[in-house]
Coordinates of C-alpha atoms and ligand atoms in Angstrom, one line a residue:
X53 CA -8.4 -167.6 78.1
X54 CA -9.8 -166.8 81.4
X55 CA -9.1 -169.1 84.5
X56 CA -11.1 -168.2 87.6
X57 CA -9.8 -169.8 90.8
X58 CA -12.4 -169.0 93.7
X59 CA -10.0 -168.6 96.4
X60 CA -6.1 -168.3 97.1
X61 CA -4.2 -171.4 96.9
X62 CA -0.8 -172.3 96.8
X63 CA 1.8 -170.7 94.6
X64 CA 3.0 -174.1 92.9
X65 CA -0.8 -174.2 91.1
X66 CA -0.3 -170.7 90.1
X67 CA 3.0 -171.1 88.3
X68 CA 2.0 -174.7 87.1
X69 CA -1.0 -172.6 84.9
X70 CA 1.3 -170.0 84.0
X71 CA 4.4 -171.6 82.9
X72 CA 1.9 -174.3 80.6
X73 CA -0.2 -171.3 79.5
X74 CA 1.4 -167.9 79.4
X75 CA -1.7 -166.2 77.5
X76 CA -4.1 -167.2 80.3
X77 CA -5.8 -164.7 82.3
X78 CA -5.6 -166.1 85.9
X79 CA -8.3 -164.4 88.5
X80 CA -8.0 -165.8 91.4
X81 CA -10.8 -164.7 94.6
X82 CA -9.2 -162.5 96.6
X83 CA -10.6 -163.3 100.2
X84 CA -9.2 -166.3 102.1
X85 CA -12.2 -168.0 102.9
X86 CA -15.4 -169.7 101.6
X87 CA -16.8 -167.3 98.3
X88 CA -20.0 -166.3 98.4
X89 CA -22.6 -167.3 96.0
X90 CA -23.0 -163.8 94.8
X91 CA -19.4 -163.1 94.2
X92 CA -19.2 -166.5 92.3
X93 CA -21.7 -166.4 90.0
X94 CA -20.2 -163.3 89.1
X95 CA -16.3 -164.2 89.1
X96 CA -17.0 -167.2 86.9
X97 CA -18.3 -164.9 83.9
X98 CA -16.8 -166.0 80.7
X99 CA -14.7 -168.2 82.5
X100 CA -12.9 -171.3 80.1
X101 CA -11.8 -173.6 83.7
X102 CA -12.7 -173.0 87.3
X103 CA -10.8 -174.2 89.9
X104 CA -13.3 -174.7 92.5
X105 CA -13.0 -175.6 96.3
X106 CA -15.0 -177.9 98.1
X107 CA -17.8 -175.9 99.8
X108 CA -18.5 -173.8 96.6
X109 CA -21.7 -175.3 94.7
X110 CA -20.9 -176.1 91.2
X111 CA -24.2 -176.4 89.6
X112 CA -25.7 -175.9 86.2
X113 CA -26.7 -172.5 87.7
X114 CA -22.8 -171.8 87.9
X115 CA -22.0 -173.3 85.0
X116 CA -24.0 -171.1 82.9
X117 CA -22.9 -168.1 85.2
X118 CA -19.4 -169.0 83.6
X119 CA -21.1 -169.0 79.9
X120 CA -20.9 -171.7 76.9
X121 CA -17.1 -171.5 76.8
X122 CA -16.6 -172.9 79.9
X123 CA -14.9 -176.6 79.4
X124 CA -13.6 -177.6 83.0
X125 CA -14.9 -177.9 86.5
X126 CA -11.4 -178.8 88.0
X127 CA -12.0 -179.4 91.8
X128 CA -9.2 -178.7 94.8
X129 CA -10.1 -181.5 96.6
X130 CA -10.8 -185.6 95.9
X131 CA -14.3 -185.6 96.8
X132 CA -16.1 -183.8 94.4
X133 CA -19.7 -183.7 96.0
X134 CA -19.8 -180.3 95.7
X135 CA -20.1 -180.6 91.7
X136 CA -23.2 -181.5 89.7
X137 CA -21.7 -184.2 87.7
X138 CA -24.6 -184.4 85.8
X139 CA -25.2 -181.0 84.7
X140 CA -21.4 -180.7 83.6
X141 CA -22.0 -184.0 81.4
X142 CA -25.2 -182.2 79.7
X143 CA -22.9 -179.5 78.8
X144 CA -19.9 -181.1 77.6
X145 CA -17.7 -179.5 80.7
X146 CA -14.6 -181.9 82.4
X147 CA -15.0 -182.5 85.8
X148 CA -12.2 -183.6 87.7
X149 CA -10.5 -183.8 91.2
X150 CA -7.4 -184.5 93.0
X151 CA -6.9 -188.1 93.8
X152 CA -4.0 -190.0 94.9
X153 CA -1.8 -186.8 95.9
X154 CA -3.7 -186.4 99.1
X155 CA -4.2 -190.4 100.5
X156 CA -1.6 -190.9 103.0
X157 CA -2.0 -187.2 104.4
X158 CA -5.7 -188.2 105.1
X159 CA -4.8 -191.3 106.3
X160 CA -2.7 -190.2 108.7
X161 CA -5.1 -187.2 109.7
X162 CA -8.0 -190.5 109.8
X163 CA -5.3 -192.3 112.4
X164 CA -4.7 -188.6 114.5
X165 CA -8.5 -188.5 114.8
X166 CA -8.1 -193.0 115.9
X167 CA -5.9 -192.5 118.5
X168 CA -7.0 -189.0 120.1
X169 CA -10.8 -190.1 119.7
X170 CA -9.9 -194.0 121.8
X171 CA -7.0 -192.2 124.5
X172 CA -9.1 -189.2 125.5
X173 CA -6.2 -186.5 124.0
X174 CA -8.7 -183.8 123.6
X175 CA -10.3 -184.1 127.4
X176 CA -7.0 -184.5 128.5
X177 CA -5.1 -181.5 126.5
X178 CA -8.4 -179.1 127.8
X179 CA -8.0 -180.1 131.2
X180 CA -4.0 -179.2 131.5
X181 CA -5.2 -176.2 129.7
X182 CA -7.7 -175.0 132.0
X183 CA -5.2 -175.1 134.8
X184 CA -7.5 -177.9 136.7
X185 CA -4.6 -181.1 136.2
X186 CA -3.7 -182.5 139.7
X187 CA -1.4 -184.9 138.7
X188 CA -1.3 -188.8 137.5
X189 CA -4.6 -191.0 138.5
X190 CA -4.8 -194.4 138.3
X191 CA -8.3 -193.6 137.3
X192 CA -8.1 -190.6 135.3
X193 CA -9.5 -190.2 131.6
X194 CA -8.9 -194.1 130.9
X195 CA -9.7 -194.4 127.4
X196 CA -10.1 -197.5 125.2
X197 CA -6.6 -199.2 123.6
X198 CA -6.0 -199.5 119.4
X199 CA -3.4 -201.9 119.9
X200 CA -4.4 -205.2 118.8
X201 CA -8.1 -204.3 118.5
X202 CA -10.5 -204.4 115.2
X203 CA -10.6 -201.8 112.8
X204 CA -13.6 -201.3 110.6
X205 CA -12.9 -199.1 107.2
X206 CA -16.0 -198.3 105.9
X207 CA -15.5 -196.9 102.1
X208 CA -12.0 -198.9 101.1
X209 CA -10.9 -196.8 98.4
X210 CA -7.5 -195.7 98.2
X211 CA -8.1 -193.8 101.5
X212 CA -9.1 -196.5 103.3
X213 CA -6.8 -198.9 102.0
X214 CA -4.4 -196.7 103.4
X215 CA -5.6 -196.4 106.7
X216 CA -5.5 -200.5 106.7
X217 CA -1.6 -200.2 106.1
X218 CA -1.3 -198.6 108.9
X219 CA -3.0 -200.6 111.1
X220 CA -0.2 -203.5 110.8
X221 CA 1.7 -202.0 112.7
X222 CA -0.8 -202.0 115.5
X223 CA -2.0 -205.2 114.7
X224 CA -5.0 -204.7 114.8
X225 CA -7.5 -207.1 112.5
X226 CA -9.0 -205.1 109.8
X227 CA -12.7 -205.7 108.8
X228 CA -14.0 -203.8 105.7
X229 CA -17.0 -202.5 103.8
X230 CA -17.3 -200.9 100.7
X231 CA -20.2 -200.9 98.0
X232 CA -17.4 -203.3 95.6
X233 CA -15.4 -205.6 97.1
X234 CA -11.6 -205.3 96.5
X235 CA -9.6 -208.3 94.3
X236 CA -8.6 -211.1 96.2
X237 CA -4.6 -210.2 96.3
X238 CA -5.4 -206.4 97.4
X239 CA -7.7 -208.4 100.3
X240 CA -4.2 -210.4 101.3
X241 CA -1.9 -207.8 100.8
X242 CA -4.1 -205.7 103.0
X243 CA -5.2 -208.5 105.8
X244 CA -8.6 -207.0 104.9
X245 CA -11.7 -209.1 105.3
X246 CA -15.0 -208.0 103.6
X247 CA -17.8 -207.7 106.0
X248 CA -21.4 -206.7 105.3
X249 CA -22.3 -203.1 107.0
X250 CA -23.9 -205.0 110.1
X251 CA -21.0 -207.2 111.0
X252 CA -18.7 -203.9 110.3
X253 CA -20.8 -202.2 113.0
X254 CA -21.1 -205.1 115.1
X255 CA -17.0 -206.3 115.2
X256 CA -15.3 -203.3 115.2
X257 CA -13.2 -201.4 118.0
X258 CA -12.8 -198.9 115.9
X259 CA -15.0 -197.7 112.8
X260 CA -13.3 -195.2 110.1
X261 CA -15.6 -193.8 107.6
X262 CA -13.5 -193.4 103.9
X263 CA -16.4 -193.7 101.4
X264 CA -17.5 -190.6 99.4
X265 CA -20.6 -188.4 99.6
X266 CA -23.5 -189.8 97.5
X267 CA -27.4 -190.6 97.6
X268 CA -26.3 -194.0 99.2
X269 CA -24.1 -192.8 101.4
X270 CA -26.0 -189.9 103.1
X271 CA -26.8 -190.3 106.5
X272 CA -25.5 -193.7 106.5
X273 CA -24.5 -194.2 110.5
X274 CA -27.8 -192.9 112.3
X275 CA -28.8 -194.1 115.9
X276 CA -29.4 -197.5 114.5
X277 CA -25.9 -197.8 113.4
X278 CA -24.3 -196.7 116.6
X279 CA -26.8 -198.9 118.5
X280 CA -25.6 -202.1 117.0
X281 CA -21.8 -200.7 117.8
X282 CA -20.0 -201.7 120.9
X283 CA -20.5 -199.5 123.8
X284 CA -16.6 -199.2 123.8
X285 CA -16.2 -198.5 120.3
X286 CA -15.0 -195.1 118.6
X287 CA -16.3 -193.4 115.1
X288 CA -13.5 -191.8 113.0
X289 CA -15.0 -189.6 110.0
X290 CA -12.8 -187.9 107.8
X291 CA -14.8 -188.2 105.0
X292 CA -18.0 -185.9 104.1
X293 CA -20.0 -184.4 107.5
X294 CA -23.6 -185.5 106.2
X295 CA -22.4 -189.2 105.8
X296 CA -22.9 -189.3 109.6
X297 CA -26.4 -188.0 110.7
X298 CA -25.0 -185.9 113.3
X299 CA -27.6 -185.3 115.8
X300 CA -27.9 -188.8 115.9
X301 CA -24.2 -188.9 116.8
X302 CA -24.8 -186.1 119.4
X303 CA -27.4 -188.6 121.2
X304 CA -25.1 -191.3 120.9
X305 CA -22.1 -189.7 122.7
X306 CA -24.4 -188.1 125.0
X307 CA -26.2 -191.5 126.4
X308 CA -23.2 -193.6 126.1
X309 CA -24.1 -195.4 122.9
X310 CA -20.7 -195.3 121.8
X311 CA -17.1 -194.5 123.4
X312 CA -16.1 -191.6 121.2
X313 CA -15.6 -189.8 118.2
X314 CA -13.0 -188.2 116.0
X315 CA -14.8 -186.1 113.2
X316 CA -13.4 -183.8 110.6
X317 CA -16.2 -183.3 108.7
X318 CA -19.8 -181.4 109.6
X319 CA -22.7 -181.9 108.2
X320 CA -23.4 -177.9 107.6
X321 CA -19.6 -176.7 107.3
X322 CA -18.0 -174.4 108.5
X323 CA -21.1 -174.2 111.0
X324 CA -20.8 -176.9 114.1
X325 CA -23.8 -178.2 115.6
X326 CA -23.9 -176.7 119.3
X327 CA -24.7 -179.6 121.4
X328 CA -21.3 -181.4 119.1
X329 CA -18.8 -178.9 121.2
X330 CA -20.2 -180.0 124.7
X331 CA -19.7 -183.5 123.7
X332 CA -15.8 -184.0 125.7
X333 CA -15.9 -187.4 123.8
X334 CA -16.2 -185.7 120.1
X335 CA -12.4 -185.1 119.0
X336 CA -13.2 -182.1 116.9
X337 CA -11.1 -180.8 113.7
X338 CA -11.7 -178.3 111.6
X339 CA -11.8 -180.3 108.0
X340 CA -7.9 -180.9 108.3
X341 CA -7.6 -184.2 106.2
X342 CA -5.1 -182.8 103.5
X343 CA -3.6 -180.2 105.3
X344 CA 0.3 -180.5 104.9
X345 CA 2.3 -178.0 102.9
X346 CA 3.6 -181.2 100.2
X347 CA 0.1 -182.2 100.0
X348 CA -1.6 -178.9 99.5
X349 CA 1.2 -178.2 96.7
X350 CA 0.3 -181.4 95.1
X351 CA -3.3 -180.7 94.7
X352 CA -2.5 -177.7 93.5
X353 CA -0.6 -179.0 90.4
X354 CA -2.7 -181.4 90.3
X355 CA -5.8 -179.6 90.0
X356 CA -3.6 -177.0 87.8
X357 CA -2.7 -179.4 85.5
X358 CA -6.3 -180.5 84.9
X359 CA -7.1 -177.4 84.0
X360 CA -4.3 -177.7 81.5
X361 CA -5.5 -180.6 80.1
X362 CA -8.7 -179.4 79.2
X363 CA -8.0 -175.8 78.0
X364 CA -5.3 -177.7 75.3
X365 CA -8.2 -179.9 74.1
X366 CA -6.5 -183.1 75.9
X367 CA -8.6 -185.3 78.1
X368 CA -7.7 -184.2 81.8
X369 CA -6.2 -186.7 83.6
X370 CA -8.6 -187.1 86.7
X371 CA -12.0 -186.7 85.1
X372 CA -14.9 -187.6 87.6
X373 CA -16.8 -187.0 84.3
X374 CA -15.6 -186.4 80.7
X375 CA -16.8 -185.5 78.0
X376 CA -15.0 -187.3 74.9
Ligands
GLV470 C1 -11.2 -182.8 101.1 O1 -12.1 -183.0 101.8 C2 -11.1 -183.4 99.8 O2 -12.1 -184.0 99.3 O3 -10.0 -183.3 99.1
GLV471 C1 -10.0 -191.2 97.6 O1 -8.9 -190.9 97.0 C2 -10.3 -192.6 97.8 O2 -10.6 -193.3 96.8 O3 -10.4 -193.0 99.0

């Protein structure tokens, strides 16, 4: 059996595959970076599982690349965009992804982007750096505060129900908006209150994007979004770039529409709009969300043992789409 992993990842997925299935052939792309289309369609031949990152395409065009044994799609990442859930469905192949393991590391990333994003850190951190500080100001780089203030979680998922948690100990009210609304004891246990998109925008200090890439979603905060935002209010989105229409954004940070934003997503990754790195209100990260060393190991077992699943006939445990 042939398992073709389209880039390096960490050594715990590796073994996971080859202590569950020592026959396996395990190919794994040998650049450290984003594989290109050509080399994919090619690595994937006669493939049974891919292990596929979240900027490589997985549509029925690289599904039949891989050939009719192919039985799993088994993402390295939660969002699972990137996949043609459809097309997998029509042909009988598991698609699956990597939920749970990676929540509070996002979360936490989500509240990085919060607090550098309202307090100015990235101005602040390139002015030391450029050698042009000349000590304390009482009006220097005031930013807006997070203590006490509203936080808007758009998408409450587990992401953004973990972002919420966190925002008790800021005390900060928490407004939500998701496409369902959560039961009533999640709502108390969360001191979440559901809010319709407009009073979201409209309430909020602070607006964090959680909610995943789909038809709905896409380009869901354009210039009419950030014009019925406060002036003084920040945009956090670590979710999918093209959730945000981002030269909308630019044009919002640029006339003062908004206060700031903290983005870790791009609309066209790894390429960054231009006129996005002359905005010194855009805290800019490069697609950091899971990033830690325990999370990265856990989605790589994860995503390993998906692959296991499948490749044993089982039903793989995080199936975006199954087949039987
Ligand atoms: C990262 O963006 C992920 O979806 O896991
Ligand atoms: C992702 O795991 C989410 O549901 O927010």
């Amino acid at each position: 059996m042939k398992i073709f992993i389209t880039r390096p990842i960490p050594e715990a997925g590796i073994e996971s595959l080859k202590d569950a299935l020592d026959d396996a052939q395990i190919e794994v792309g040998r650049e450290d970076r984003v594989m290109s289309r050509e080399t994919l369609l090619e690595g994937v031949k006669g493939a049974d599982a891919i292990m596929s990152m979240l900027s490589d395409r997985m549509d029925g065009e690289a599904m039949d690349a891989a050939g009719p044994q192919l039985k799993v799609v088994a993402n390295f990442a939660v969002g699972y965009d990137n996949i043609d859930v459809a097309e997998a469905r029509r042909r009988g192949i598991h698609a699956t992804n990597t939920p749970g393991v990676l929540t509070e590391a996002t979360a936490d990333l989500a509240w990085t982007l919060i607090m550098c994003a309202a307090r100015r850190a990235g101005e602040g951190e390139r002015l030391l750096r450029a050698g042009a500080w000349e000590g304390w100001g009482p009006q220097q780089l005031l930013g807006v505060s997070v203590f006490g203030q509203i936080l808007g979680i758009f998408g409450m998922g587990r992401i953004g129900q973990a972002v919420a948690r966190r925002a008790r100990g800021f005390n900060m009210t928490v407004l939500y908006h998701d496409a369902n609304r959560l039961d009533s004891e999640t709502e108390t246990q969360l001191s979440a209150t559901f809010v319709d998109k407009d009073t979201l925008l409209a309430q909020s200090d602070i607006v964090s994007i959680h909610c995943p890439l789909t038809e709905q979603t896409r380009h869901a905060f354009t210039l009419a979004e950030f014009r019925r935002m406060k002036p003084t209010a920040v945009l956090v989105n670590t979710s999918r770039g093209p959730v945000v229409k981002e030269e909308d954004l630019i044009l919002a940070l640029k006339e003062g529409v908004i206060f700031g934003a903290g983005l870790d997503v791009y609309e066209r990754e790894p390429e960054v709009h231009k006129a996005l790195l002359r905005e010194e209100r855009a805290v800019l990260l490069p697609h950091l969300g899971s990033a830690t060393m325990e999370t990265r190991n856990a989605m790589a077992r994860t995503a390993a043992a998906n692959i296991v699943a499948a490749l044993r006939g089982e039903r793989p445990r995080d199936c975006v789409s199954c087949c039987a």
